[in-house]
Amino acid sequence: MENLQIAIEKARAIRQEQAALAQMPTAVASTVEQNWNALPELEIDPTTLIAKRVMTQKSNVHSSHYDMLRTRIRDQAKKNNWRRIAIVSAGPQVGKTTTLTNLAFSFGRLPYHKTMVFDFDLRRPSLQTLLNHHPTTQIDDVVEGRTPFEAHCCRVGENLAFSLNAQPVANSAELLQSDGMSDFLSGVQDIYEPELMLFDTPPLLAADDTRGFLSNIDAALLIVEAERTPIDQIDVVEQQLSELTNVLGVVLNKCNYPDPTSTANYEYY
């Protein structure tokens, strides 16, 4: 009888442990949702976005190329367990930030896929201009503990959030390469559990900000401008990126010649 009682107690303990483990994902998910929903919501005027060539808030013929790029990024990220993607260019004015913003809203339409976007082009932050938002906090204050992240980051809808800066950040290279930045990103990932974190970074050949930051990310997507970014410059940047992180791919932006292999060129919608 004593042995039976011991067996019963053991079985009961195992059952209770299994029940607790089964409830843990729900509890964790609930906490993540609460953290996410606690972020202040940012209202954005769609006409403002369209005027600035951000066309992906809704699925349409203009969003199709970005949607295909989104799917390729998502597939590669899932395959390789990548969470952090830097959007990189060789030089300025190639459409890097506009491409990132279109990608962000394209990802924002994916259900159950949370995406956080960080304006880490800290010498010339411009993402807030595209969104027509005037942030009152800066990322350096967040990383260095003077401002809580939930007072800095803004949510757009259920699946998309932005970290924006109104002004250039002093000592940007040092901030991006600091241990505090690494700890900050790990903390955000643990608390908010975004499926993807996208980073707008400075042109790779303009300063050392991006080079120092790439150790914090999983892969980089290179944006080049058709007929303006020199081929040898693309080769140099690809080589440098491959030495520092995984190269997700190259996006040819501002191209006037459609890809004949892409069905997105046809009036499907």
mmCIF file of C-alpha atoms in Angstrom:
data_model
loop_
_atom_site.group_PDB
_atom_site.id
_atom_site.type_symbol
_atom_site.label_atom_id
_atom_site.label_comp_id
_atom_site.label_asym_id
_atom_site.label_seq_id
_atom_site.Cartn_x
_atom_site.Cartn_y
_atom_site.Cartn_z
ATOM 1 C CA MET A 1 0.000 0.000 0.000
ATOM 2 C CA GLU A 2 2.840 2.365 0.836
ATOM 3 C CA ASN A 3 4.475 1.755 -2.535
ATOM 4 C CA LEU A 4 1.172 2.424 -4.278
ATOM 5 C CA GLN A 5 0.751 5.697 -2.407
ATOM 6 C CA ILE A 6 4.257 6.777 -3.409
ATOM 7 C CA ALA A 7 3.464 5.938 -7.047
ATOM 8 C CA ILE A 8 0.212 7.903 -6.880
ATOM 9 C CA GLU A 9 1.957 10.942 -5.416
ATOM 10 C CA LYS A 10 4.671 10.712 -8.062
ATOM 11 C CA ALA A 11 2.111 10.478 -10.852
ATOM 12 C CA ARG A 12 0.196 13.428 -9.402
ATOM 13 C CA ALA A 13 3.360 15.533 -9.236
ATOM 14 C CA ILE A 14 4.240 14.684 -12.837
ATOM 15 C CA ARG A 15 0.720 15.562 -13.987
ATOM 16 C CA GLN A 16 0.815 18.898 -12.159
ATOM 17 C CA GLU A 17 4.229 19.689 -13.642
ATOM 18 C CA GLN A 18 2.999 18.875 -17.138
ATOM 19 C CA ALA A 19 -0.072 21.062 -16.635
ATOM 20 C CA ALA A 20 2.112 23.945 -15.469
ATOM 21 C CA LEU A 21 4.414 23.553 -18.462
ATOM 22 C CA ALA A 22 1.431 23.456 -20.807
ATOM 23 C CA GLN A 23 0.196 26.772 -19.424
ATOM 24 C CA MET A 24 3.545 28.535 -19.584
ATOM 25 C CA PRO A 25 3.518 29.447 -23.327
ATOM 26 C CA THR A 26 0.078 31.041 -22.913
ATOM 27 C CA ALA A 27 1.232 32.990 -19.891
ATOM 28 C CA VAL A 28 4.374 34.138 -21.680
ATOM 29 C CA ALA A 29 2.395 35.054 -24.806
ATOM 30 C CA SER A 30 -0.059 37.003 -22.675
ATOM 31 C CA THR A 31 2.770 38.983 -21.069
ATOM 32 C CA VAL A 32 4.345 39.724 -24.456
ATOM 33 C CA GLU A 33 1.009 40.951 -25.806
ATOM 34 C CA GLN A 34 0.580 43.190 -22.775
ATOM 35 C CA ASN A 35 4.049 44.650 -23.232
ATOM 36 C CA TRP A 36 3.406 45.211 -26.923
ATOM 37 C CA ASN A 37 -0.032 46.786 -26.414
ATOM 38 C CA ALA A 38 1.401 49.099 -23.737
ATOM 39 C CA LEU A 39 3.444 50.904 -26.398
ATOM 40 C CA PRO A 40 1.809 54.218 -27.369
ATOM 41 C CA GLU A 41 -0.003 54.014 -30.688
ATOM 42 C CA LEU A 42 1.085 56.252 -33.529
ATOM 43 C CA GLU A 43 -1.587 57.497 -35.918
ATOM 44 C CA ILE A 44 -0.296 57.933 -39.455
ATOM 45 C CA ASP A 45 -2.021 59.684 -42.343
ATOM 46 C CA PRO A 46 -2.010 57.291 -45.348
ATOM 47 C CA THR A 47 -2.000 60.170 -47.824
ATOM 48 C CA THR A 48 1.222 61.480 -46.259
ATOM 49 C CA LEU A 49 2.870 58.098 -46.743
ATOM 50 C CA ILE A 50 1.746 57.832 -50.359
ATOM 51 C CA ALA A 51 3.088 61.308 -51.091
ATOM 52 C CA LYS A 52 6.467 60.088 -49.838
ATOM 53 C CA ARG A 53 6.395 56.876 -51.918
ATOM 54 C CA VAL A 54 5.363 54.564 -49.097
ATOM 55 C CA MET A 55 2.721 52.425 -50.806
ATOM 56 C CA THR A 56 2.451 49.267 -48.728
ATOM 57 C CA GLN A 57 -0.115 49.981 -46.012
ATOM 58 C CA LYS A 58 -2.567 48.007 -48.121
ATOM 59 C CA SER A 59 -2.040 45.151 -50.547
ATOM 60 C CA ASN A 60 -2.189 46.516 -54.104
ATOM 61 C CA VAL A 61 -0.304 46.586 -57.387
ATOM 62 C CA HIS A 62 2.143 49.125 -55.954
ATOM 63 C CA SER A 63 2.982 46.940 -52.952
ATOM 64 C CA SER A 64 3.536 43.696 -54.866
ATOM 65 C CA HIS A 65 7.316 43.949 -55.298
ATOM 66 C CA TYR A 66 7.794 44.864 -51.652
ATOM 67 C CA ASP A 67 5.491 42.035 -50.631
ATOM 68 C CA MET A 68 7.593 39.551 -52.591
ATOM 69 C CA LEU A 69 10.745 40.933 -50.996
ATOM 70 C CA ARG A 70 9.054 40.651 -47.594
ATOM 71 C CA THR A 71 8.257 37.003 -48.196
ATOM 72 C CA ARG A 72 11.812 36.200 -49.284
ATOM 73 C CA ILE A 73 13.208 37.920 -46.198
ATOM 74 C CA ARG A 74 10.753 36.115 -43.938
ATOM 75 C CA ASP A 75 11.562 32.737 -45.485
ATOM 76 C CA GLN A 76 15.320 33.222 -45.130
ATOM 77 C CA ALA A 77 14.913 34.539 -41.595
ATOM 78 C CA LYS A 78 12.875 31.491 -40.581
ATOM 79 C CA LYS A 79 15.253 29.096 -42.294
ATOM 80 C CA ASN A 80 18.326 30.545 -40.593
ATOM 81 C CA ASN A 81 16.711 31.645 -37.325
ATOM 82 C CA TRP A 82 17.535 35.290 -38.042
ATOM 83 C CA ARG A 83 15.788 37.991 -36.016
ATOM 84 C CA ARG A 84 17.841 41.118 -36.680
ATOM 85 C CA ILE A 85 18.207 42.492 -40.217
ATOM 86 C CA ALA A 86 20.201 45.645 -41.061
ATOM 87 C CA ILE A 87 19.234 47.652 -44.134
ATOM 88 C CA VAL A 88 22.513 48.905 -45.584
ATOM 89 C CA SER A 89 23.705 51.043 -48.501
ATOM 90 C CA ALA A 90 27.102 52.019 -49.842
ATOM 91 C CA GLY A 91 26.364 55.739 -50.041
ATOM 92 C CA PRO A 92 23.508 58.187 -49.357
ATOM 93 C CA GLN A 93 20.361 58.977 -51.343
ATOM 94 C CA VAL A 94 19.778 55.518 -52.801
ATOM 95 C CA GLY A 95 16.280 55.085 -51.297
ATOM 96 C CA LYS A 96 17.388 52.943 -48.341
ATOM 97 C CA THR A 97 14.999 54.465 -45.805
ATOM 98 C CA THR A 98 12.066 54.505 -48.229
ATOM 99 C CA THR A 99 12.681 50.835 -49.032
ATOM 100 C CA LEU A 100 12.837 50.019 -45.325
ATOM 101 C CA THR A 101 9.592 51.885 -44.608
ATOM 102 C CA ASN A 102 7.755 50.101 -47.413
ATOM 103 C CA LEU A 103 9.067 46.791 -46.123
ATOM 104 C CA ALA A 104 7.989 47.697 -42.590
ATOM 105 C CA PHE A 105 4.364 48.322 -43.547
ATOM 106 C CA SER A 106 4.376 45.233 -45.744
ATOM 107 C CA PHE A 107 5.484 43.157 -42.745
ATOM 108 C CA GLY A 108 2.924 44.980 -40.610
ATOM 109 C CA ARG A 109 0.147 43.405 -42.691
ATOM 110 C CA LEU A 110 1.267 39.895 -41.775
ATOM 111 C CA PRO A 111 -0.965 38.509 -38.999
ATOM 112 C CA TYR A 112 0.815 37.177 -35.912
ATOM 113 C CA HIS A 113 4.146 38.555 -37.136
ATOM 114 C CA LYS A 114 5.501 41.364 -34.977
ATOM 115 C CA THR A 115 8.095 43.659 -36.534
ATOM 116 C CA MET A 116 10.114 46.392 -34.840
ATOM 117 C CA VAL A 117 11.895 49.052 -36.900
ATOM 118 C CA PHE A 118 14.807 51.095 -35.534
ATOM 119 C CA ASP A 119 16.167 54.295 -37.053
ATOM 120 C CA PHE A 120 19.856 53.737 -36.348
ATOM 121 C CA ASP A 121 21.080 56.101 -39.056
ATOM 122 C CA LEU A 122 21.948 58.256 -36.077
ATOM 123 C CA ARG A 123 23.961 60.920 -37.892
ATOM 124 C CA ARG A 124 21.058 61.738 -40.225
ATOM 125 C CA PRO A 125 17.821 60.248 -38.861
ATOM 126 C CA SER A 126 15.102 60.558 -41.495
ATOM 127 C CA LEU A 127 12.555 57.852 -40.773
ATOM 128 C CA GLN A 128 10.466 60.225 -38.661
ATOM 129 C CA THR A 129 10.221 62.560 -41.669
ATOM 130 C CA LEU A 130 8.711 59.836 -43.832
ATOM 131 C CA LEU A 131 6.186 59.056 -41.106
ATOM 132 C CA ASN A 132 5.517 62.757 -40.433
ATOM 133 C CA HIS A 133 6.080 62.184 -36.717
ATOM 134 C CA HIS A 134 7.995 64.381 -34.298
ATOM 135 C CA PRO A 135 9.465 62.190 -31.542
ATOM 136 C CA THR A 136 10.397 63.812 -28.253
ATOM 137 C CA THR A 137 12.839 61.112 -27.101
ATOM 138 C CA GLN A 138 16.147 59.818 -28.443
ATOM 139 C CA ILE A 139 17.532 56.284 -28.605
ATOM 140 C CA ASP A 140 20.738 57.218 -26.767
ATOM 141 C CA ASP A 141 18.657 58.230 -23.737
ATOM 142 C CA VAL A 142 16.930 54.840 -23.876
ATOM 143 C CA VAL A 143 20.125 52.802 -24.232
ATOM 144 C CA GLU A 144 21.828 54.750 -21.452
ATOM 145 C CA GLY A 145 18.871 54.358 -19.099
ATOM 146 C CA ARG A 146 17.521 57.915 -18.980
ATOM 147 C CA THR A 147 14.268 57.132 -20.836
ATOM 148 C CA PRO A 148 12.199 53.929 -20.694
ATOM 149 C CA PHE A 149 11.781 52.136 -23.999
ATOM 150 C CA GLU A 150 7.984 52.149 -23.696
ATOM 151 C CA ALA A 151 8.092 55.963 -23.652
ATOM 152 C CA HIS A 152 10.196 56.017 -26.817
ATOM 153 C CA CYS A 153 8.885 53.295 -29.129
ATOM 154 C CA CYS A 154 5.543 53.796 -30.938
ATOM 155 C CA ARG A 155 3.193 51.107 -32.198
ATOM 156 C CA VAL A 156 1.334 51.228 -35.522
ATOM 157 C CA GLY A 157 -1.558 48.782 -35.469
ATOM 158 C CA GLU A 158 -1.087 45.386 -33.835
ATOM 159 C CA ASN A 159 2.110 44.095 -35.453
ATOM 160 C CA LEU A 160 4.412 47.027 -36.202
ATOM 161 C CA ALA A 161 6.463 49.379 -33.996
ATOM 162 C CA PHE A 162 8.983 52.145 -34.666
ATOM 163 C CA SER A 163 11.914 53.544 -32.705
ATOM 164 C CA LEU A 164 12.470 57.055 -34.072
ATOM 165 C CA ASN A 165 14.853 59.957 -33.475
ATOM 166 C CA ALA A 166 14.243 63.622 -34.166
ATOM 167 C CA GLN A 167 17.859 64.768 -34.053
ATOM 168 C CA PRO A 168 21.333 63.384 -34.749
ATOM 169 C CA VAL A 169 22.876 61.484 -31.856
ATOM 170 C CA ALA A 170 26.283 62.545 -30.581
ATOM 171 C CA ASN A 171 28.980 59.843 -30.550
ATOM 172 C CA SER A 172 26.771 57.621 -32.692
ATOM 173 C CA ALA A 173 29.525 55.155 -33.603
ATOM 174 C CA GLU A 174 30.457 54.658 -29.967
ATOM 175 C CA LEU A 175 26.810 54.159 -28.987
ATOM 176 C CA LEU A 176 26.151 51.595 -31.722
ATOM 177 C CA GLN A 177 29.270 49.615 -30.779
ATOM 178 C CA SER A 178 28.759 49.769 -27.014
ATOM 179 C CA ASP A 179 27.971 46.917 -24.639
ATOM 180 C CA GLY A 180 24.947 48.962 -23.590
ATOM 181 C CA MET A 181 23.548 48.721 -27.120
ATOM 182 C CA SER A 182 24.053 44.961 -27.180
ATOM 183 C CA ASP A 183 22.304 44.609 -23.799
ATOM 184 C CA PHE A 184 19.488 46.910 -24.933
ATOM 185 C CA LEU A 185 18.742 44.862 -28.062
ATOM 186 C CA SER A 186 18.776 41.614 -26.090
ATOM 187 C CA GLY A 187 16.386 43.133 -23.566
ATOM 188 C CA VAL A 188 13.967 44.303 -26.255
ATOM 189 C CA GLN A 189 14.049 40.878 -27.866
ATOM 190 C CA ASP A 190 13.332 39.142 -24.552
ATOM 191 C CA ILE A 191 10.495 41.437 -23.480
ATOM 192 C CA TYR A 192 8.685 42.064 -26.788
ATOM 193 C CA GLU A 193 9.687 38.945 -28.759
ATOM 194 C CA PRO A 194 9.390 40.487 -32.249
ATOM 195 C CA GLU A 195 9.669 38.003 -35.065
ATOM 196 C CA LEU A 196 11.860 40.512 -36.872
ATOM 197 C CA MET A 197 13.884 43.605 -35.976
ATOM 198 C CA LEU A 198 14.778 45.874 -38.924
ATOM 199 C CA PHE A 199 17.498 48.524 -38.630
ATOM 200 C CA ASP A 200 18.024 51.564 -40.831
ATOM 201 C CA THR A 201 21.796 52.051 -40.719
ATOM 202 C CA PRO A 202 24.183 54.730 -42.046
ATOM 203 C CA PRO A 203 25.826 54.245 -45.459
ATOM 204 C CA LEU A 204 28.600 51.728 -44.958
ATOM 205 C CA LEU A 205 31.295 53.746 -46.741
ATOM 206 C CA ALA A 206 30.408 57.052 -45.065
ATOM 207 C CA ALA A 207 31.397 56.267 -41.465
ATOM 208 C CA ASP A 208 32.262 53.407 -39.123
ATOM 209 C CA ASP A 209 28.838 53.382 -37.420
ATOM 210 C CA THR A 210 27.474 50.474 -39.435
ATOM 211 C CA ARG A 211 30.660 48.392 -39.376
ATOM 212 C CA GLY A 212 30.741 48.496 -35.607
ATOM 213 C CA PHE A 213 27.052 47.734 -35.262
ATOM 214 C CA LEU A 214 26.903 44.699 -37.559
ATOM 215 C CA SER A 215 28.177 42.388 -34.822
ATOM 216 C CA ASN A 216 24.750 42.858 -33.195
ATOM 217 C CA ILE A 217 22.694 41.683 -36.166
ATOM 218 C CA ASP A 218 22.102 38.415 -38.026
ATOM 219 C CA ALA A 219 22.131 39.545 -41.661
ATOM 220 C CA ALA A 220 22.263 42.617 -43.893
ATOM 221 C CA LEU A 221 20.221 43.618 -46.930
ATOM 222 C CA LEU A 222 22.131 45.871 -49.330
ATOM 223 C CA ILE A 223 20.227 48.604 -51.201
ATOM 224 C CA VAL A 224 21.808 49.977 -54.394
ATOM 225 C CA GLU A 225 20.543 52.562 -56.858
ATOM 226 C CA ALA A 226 20.170 51.582 -60.497
ATOM 227 C CA GLU A 227 22.572 53.393 -62.863
ATOM 228 C CA ARG A 228 24.140 55.394 -60.021
ATOM 229 C CA THR A 229 25.772 53.029 -57.529
ATOM 230 C CA PRO A 230 29.071 51.969 -59.179
ATOM 231 C CA ILE A 231 29.617 48.231 -59.653
ATOM 232 C CA ASP A 232 33.027 48.349 -57.984
ATOM 233 C CA GLN A 233 31.439 50.078 -54.974
ATOM 234 C CA ILE A 234 28.843 47.305 -54.745
ATOM 235 C CA ASP A 235 31.618 44.702 -54.846
ATOM 236 C CA VAL A 236 33.528 46.464 -52.067
ATOM 237 C CA VAL A 237 30.462 46.751 -49.838
ATOM 238 C CA GLU A 238 29.398 43.140 -50.441
ATOM 239 C CA GLN A 239 32.886 41.972 -49.524
ATOM 240 C CA GLN A 240 32.915 44.053 -46.362
ATOM 241 C CA LEU A 241 29.463 42.858 -45.354
ATOM 242 C CA SER A 242 30.356 39.214 -45.903
ATOM 243 C CA GLU A 243 33.303 39.638 -43.534
ATOM 244 C CA LEU A 244 31.071 41.089 -40.819
ATOM 245 C CA THR A 245 27.735 39.276 -41.098
ATOM 246 C CA ASN A 246 25.476 37.262 -43.409
ATOM 247 C CA VAL A 247 24.489 38.948 -46.680
ATOM 248 C CA LEU A 248 20.765 38.488 -47.142
ATOM 249 C CA GLY A 249 20.736 39.913 -50.662
ATOM 250 C CA VAL A 250 20.958 43.001 -52.849
ATOM 251 C CA VAL A 251 17.978 45.184 -53.804
ATOM 252 C CA LEU A 252 18.203 47.200 -57.027
ATOM 253 C CA ASN A 253 16.249 50.369 -56.320
ATOM 254 C CA LYS A 254 14.946 53.097 -58.675
ATOM 255 C CA CYS A 255 15.136 50.758 -61.662
ATOM 256 C CA ASN A 256 13.291 51.974 -64.777
ATOM 257 C CA TYR A 257 13.412 48.594 -66.503
ATOM 258 C CA PRO A 258 10.924 45.955 -65.307
ATOM 259 C CA ASP A 259 12.039 42.420 -64.599
ATOM 260 C CA PRO A 260 10.463 40.267 -67.360
ATOM 261 C CA THR A 261 10.521 37.211 -65.093
ATOM 262 C CA SER A 262 8.305 38.880 -62.474
ATOM 263 C CA THR A 263 4.534 38.477 -62.730
ATOM 264 C CA ALA A 264 4.192 41.533 -60.489
ATOM 265 C CA ASN A 265 4.632 43.610 -63.655
ATOM 266 C CA TYR A 266 1.225 42.481 -64.900
ATOM 267 C CA GLU A 267 -2.095 43.988 -63.845
ATOM 268 C CA TYR A 268 -3.029 41.105 -61.538
ATOM 269 C CA TYR A 269 -4.920 43.210 -59.016
#
